[in-house]
Amino acid sequence: ATASLSTASFREVCPGATGQPSAGCPRRLPIIFGSGSACASRSAAATGFTTLTDFPAFIESLALAQSAVNAFAAMRRSDQDLAAIAAAADAFEAALLLLWSAPAAASEVTLPIRVAYAGAIFLAADFGFFFGHYLGHKVPFLWEFHKVHHSAKVLTPLTNYRFHPLDRVLLGLCIGITSGVVKGAFGFAFPGGIGEIALVNISVLVLFNLTANLRHSHVWLSYGWHLSHVFSSPAQHQIHHGTAPRHIDKNFGLMLSLWDWLAGSLYVPRRREELEFGLTGGEHKEYNSLWRLYTLPLVKAGSGLFGRGDRQSADPRLHGDPRLHGET
């Protein structure tokens, strides 16, 4: 009944419609039909609904849903309610337009724009890592999974892969969201497509790979006092793994330490420091097998989430251990 009603309503407002709107179709529906719509506010060539037109079933369902709402409201609602529903439909259309459309004319992609795009992707991805890493330490539920990485008493390049799968999911989500915002913004501005500068990507990749293995090692490499306020050195990440009170919850950044500087979590050493790795209170001893590395975080996170057992960790990050404040 709803399908019949919606179809009838659509044909009523678009006489002669046979699946595509006619030239006399009111503006409320063109958003749903993509670049083939004859009644779009822009010309078919100018509109850029290239993404939605790849999903014809989704597009058609939106058309039917919108016309069904309008027809049902006309029969059962007062004029005031109908106006409110129409306003909501217009707002929904505007949201889709913002998300899926593109500028009327394709803009030229110059070299500075491509460089800016590559740089913006780098900044967005690095910030996404920082934010996900920050959450992994500050949210008790998430910290139970990130503990797997910090339970290593000795840092080696293999420590790069010592993560609980759910911890990696969190980081991937944060990086994907921040990078996606940048890609979406540039894709909106340049519907013809835009490519990153390979030289920028290669430079970042080489710089990271030259130092990535040193981040999880006992080789001390510092960038110096000034440069370390912008770029995160291997020494700063080793400090991040330290168990001393002054080192806990410091230096979350991946490539840039700028985010830590802004967030107040930056720690730049003046000289080499003696470091002890692992978890405080000897908690790292609990993660002594592959099975426990995967299952213990689930048990502890579940206990904390449902209020069973001791919700406090042996690590002072979770319950205000006096060692954090220099009292002992």
PDB file of N, CA, C and O in Angstrom, residues 5 9 17 26 28 38 41 52 61 73 86 110 128 147 156 170 180 188 227 231:
ATOM      1  N   LEU A   5       0.991   4.042  -2.822  1.00  0.00           N
ATOM      2  CA  LEU A   5       0.714   5.413  -2.454  1.00  0.00           C
ATOM      3  C   LEU A   5       1.859   6.324  -2.875  1.00  0.00           C
ATOM      4  O   LEU A   5       1.644   7.393  -3.439  1.00  0.00           O
ATOM      5  N   SER A   9       1.703   9.240  -5.551  1.00  0.00           N
ATOM      6  CA  SER A   9       2.034  10.612  -5.164  1.00  0.00           C
ATOM      7  C   SER A   9       3.089  11.190  -6.087  1.00  0.00           C
ATOM      8  O   SER A   9       3.019  12.333  -6.504  1.00  0.00           O
ATOM      9  N   ALA A  17       5.541  10.840 -15.303  1.00  0.00           N
ATOM     10  CA  ALA A  17       6.806  10.265 -14.858  1.00  0.00           C
ATOM     11  C   ALA A  17       6.806   8.766 -15.070  1.00  0.00           C
ATOM     12  O   ALA A  17       5.847   8.088 -14.795  1.00  0.00           O
ATOM     13  N   PRO A  26       8.790  19.433  -9.559  1.00  0.00           N
ATOM     14  CA  PRO A  26       9.212  20.452  -8.594  1.00  0.00           C
ATOM     15  C   PRO A  26      10.621  20.162  -8.096  1.00  0.00           C
ATOM     16  O   PRO A  26      11.094  19.046  -8.163  1.00  0.00           O
ATOM     17  N   ARG A  28      11.930  19.723  -5.282  1.00  0.00           N
ATOM     18  CA  ARG A  28      12.172  18.913  -4.105  1.00  0.00           C
ATOM     19  C   ARG A  28      12.739  17.541  -4.446  1.00  0.00           C
ATOM     20  O   ARG A  28      13.452  16.948  -3.663  1.00  0.00           O
ATOM     21  N   ALA A  38      16.122  16.044 -15.075  1.00  0.00           N
ATOM     22  CA  ALA A  38      15.883  17.187 -15.970  1.00  0.00           C
ATOM     23  C   ALA A  38      15.483  18.423 -15.192  1.00  0.00           C
ATOM     24  O   ALA A  38      15.521  19.522 -15.711  1.00  0.00           O
ATOM     25  N   SER A  41      18.417  21.821 -10.140  1.00  0.00           N
ATOM     26  CA  SER A  41      18.623  23.258 -10.094  1.00  0.00           C
ATOM     27  C   SER A  41      19.798  23.668 -10.956  1.00  0.00           C
ATOM     28  O   SER A  41      19.905  24.810 -11.355  1.00  0.00           O
ATOM     29  N   LEU A  52      26.027   9.042  -5.807  1.00  0.00           N
ATOM     30  CA  LEU A  52      24.700   8.472  -5.582  1.00  0.00           C
ATOM     31  C   LEU A  52      24.188   7.716  -6.806  1.00  0.00           C
ATOM     32  O   LEU A  52      23.452   6.752  -6.674  1.00  0.00           O
ATOM     33  N   SER A  61      14.743   4.319  -3.627  1.00  0.00           N
ATOM     34  CA  SER A  61      14.097   4.191  -2.329  1.00  0.00           C
ATOM     35  C   SER A  61      13.919   5.543  -1.667  1.00  0.00           C
ATOM     36  O   SER A  61      12.920   5.804  -1.001  1.00  0.00           O
ATOM     37  N   ALA A  73       1.186  12.696   4.552  1.00  0.00           N
ATOM     38  CA  ALA A  73       0.962  13.909   5.330  1.00  0.00           C
ATOM     39  C   ALA A  73      -0.216  14.695   4.773  1.00  0.00           C
ATOM     40  O   ALA A  73      -0.993  15.292   5.524  1.00  0.00           O
ATOM     41  N   ALA A  86       7.323  19.184   5.060  1.00  0.00           N
ATOM     42  CA  ALA A  86       7.967  19.668   3.839  1.00  0.00           C
ATOM     43  C   ALA A  86       9.293  20.349   4.156  1.00  0.00           C
ATOM     44  O   ALA A  86      10.281  20.182   3.428  1.00  0.00           O
ATOM     45  N   THR A 110      45.789  22.731  -9.774  1.00  0.00           N
ATOM     46  CA  THR A 110      47.151  23.196 -10.007  1.00  0.00           C
ATOM     47  C   THR A 110      48.119  22.478  -9.071  1.00  0.00           C
ATOM     48  O   THR A 110      47.715  21.773  -8.143  1.00  0.00           O
ATOM     49  N   GLY A 128      44.665  12.022  13.377  1.00  0.00           N
ATOM     50  CA  GLY A 128      43.798  10.890  13.683  1.00  0.00           C
ATOM     51  C   GLY A 128      44.512   9.862  14.536  1.00  0.00           C
ATOM     52  O   GLY A 128      43.931   9.308  15.480  1.00  0.00           O
ATOM     53  N   LYS A 147      46.931  -1.688  26.655  1.00  0.00           N
ATOM     54  CA  LYS A 147      47.934  -2.221  27.578  1.00  0.00           C
ATOM     55  C   LYS A 147      48.796  -3.295  26.933  1.00  0.00           C
ATOM     56  O   LYS A 147      49.961  -3.470  27.299  1.00  0.00           O
ATOM     57  N   THR A 156      61.648  -3.657  20.793  1.00  0.00           N
ATOM     58  CA  THR A 156      62.317  -4.068  19.568  1.00  0.00           C
ATOM     59  C   THR A 156      61.415  -3.676  18.402  1.00  0.00           C
ATOM     60  O   THR A 156      60.239  -3.325  18.609  1.00  0.00           O
ATOM     61  N   LEU A 170      40.434   0.824  16.647  1.00  0.00           N
ATOM     62  CA  LEU A 170      40.214   2.192  17.114  1.00  0.00           C
ATOM     63  C   LEU A 170      41.092   3.174  16.359  1.00  0.00           C
ATOM     64  O   LEU A 170      40.616   4.213  15.877  1.00  0.00           O
ATOM     65  N   GLY A 180      39.174  10.997   5.904  1.00  0.00           N
ATOM     66  CA  GLY A 180      37.975  11.047   5.070  1.00  0.00           C
ATOM     67  C   GLY A 180      37.377  12.436   4.970  1.00  0.00           C
ATOM     68  O   GLY A 180      36.862  12.831   3.926  1.00  0.00           O
ATOM     69  N   PHE A 188      34.790  17.484  -2.932  1.00  0.00           N
ATOM     70  CA  PHE A 188      33.671  18.400  -3.167  1.00  0.00           C
ATOM     71  C   PHE A 188      34.130  19.602  -3.992  1.00  0.00           C
ATOM     72  O   PHE A 188      33.430  20.060  -4.893  1.00  0.00           O
ATOM     73  N   LEU A 227      63.458  21.244  17.499  1.00  0.00           N
ATOM     74  CA  LEU A 227      62.791  20.447  16.472  1.00  0.00           C
ATOM     75  C   LEU A 227      61.837  19.420  17.084  1.00  0.00           C
ATOM     76  O   LEU A 227      60.830  19.060  16.466  1.00  0.00           O
ATOM     77  N   PHE A 231      58.396  17.736  15.516  1.00  0.00           N
ATOM     78  CA  PHE A 231      58.464  16.345  15.062  1.00  0.00           C
ATOM     79  C   PHE A 231      58.769  15.430  16.246  1.00  0.00           C
ATOM     80  O   PHE A 231      59.582  15.763  17.109  1.00  0.00           O
TER      81      PHE A 231
END
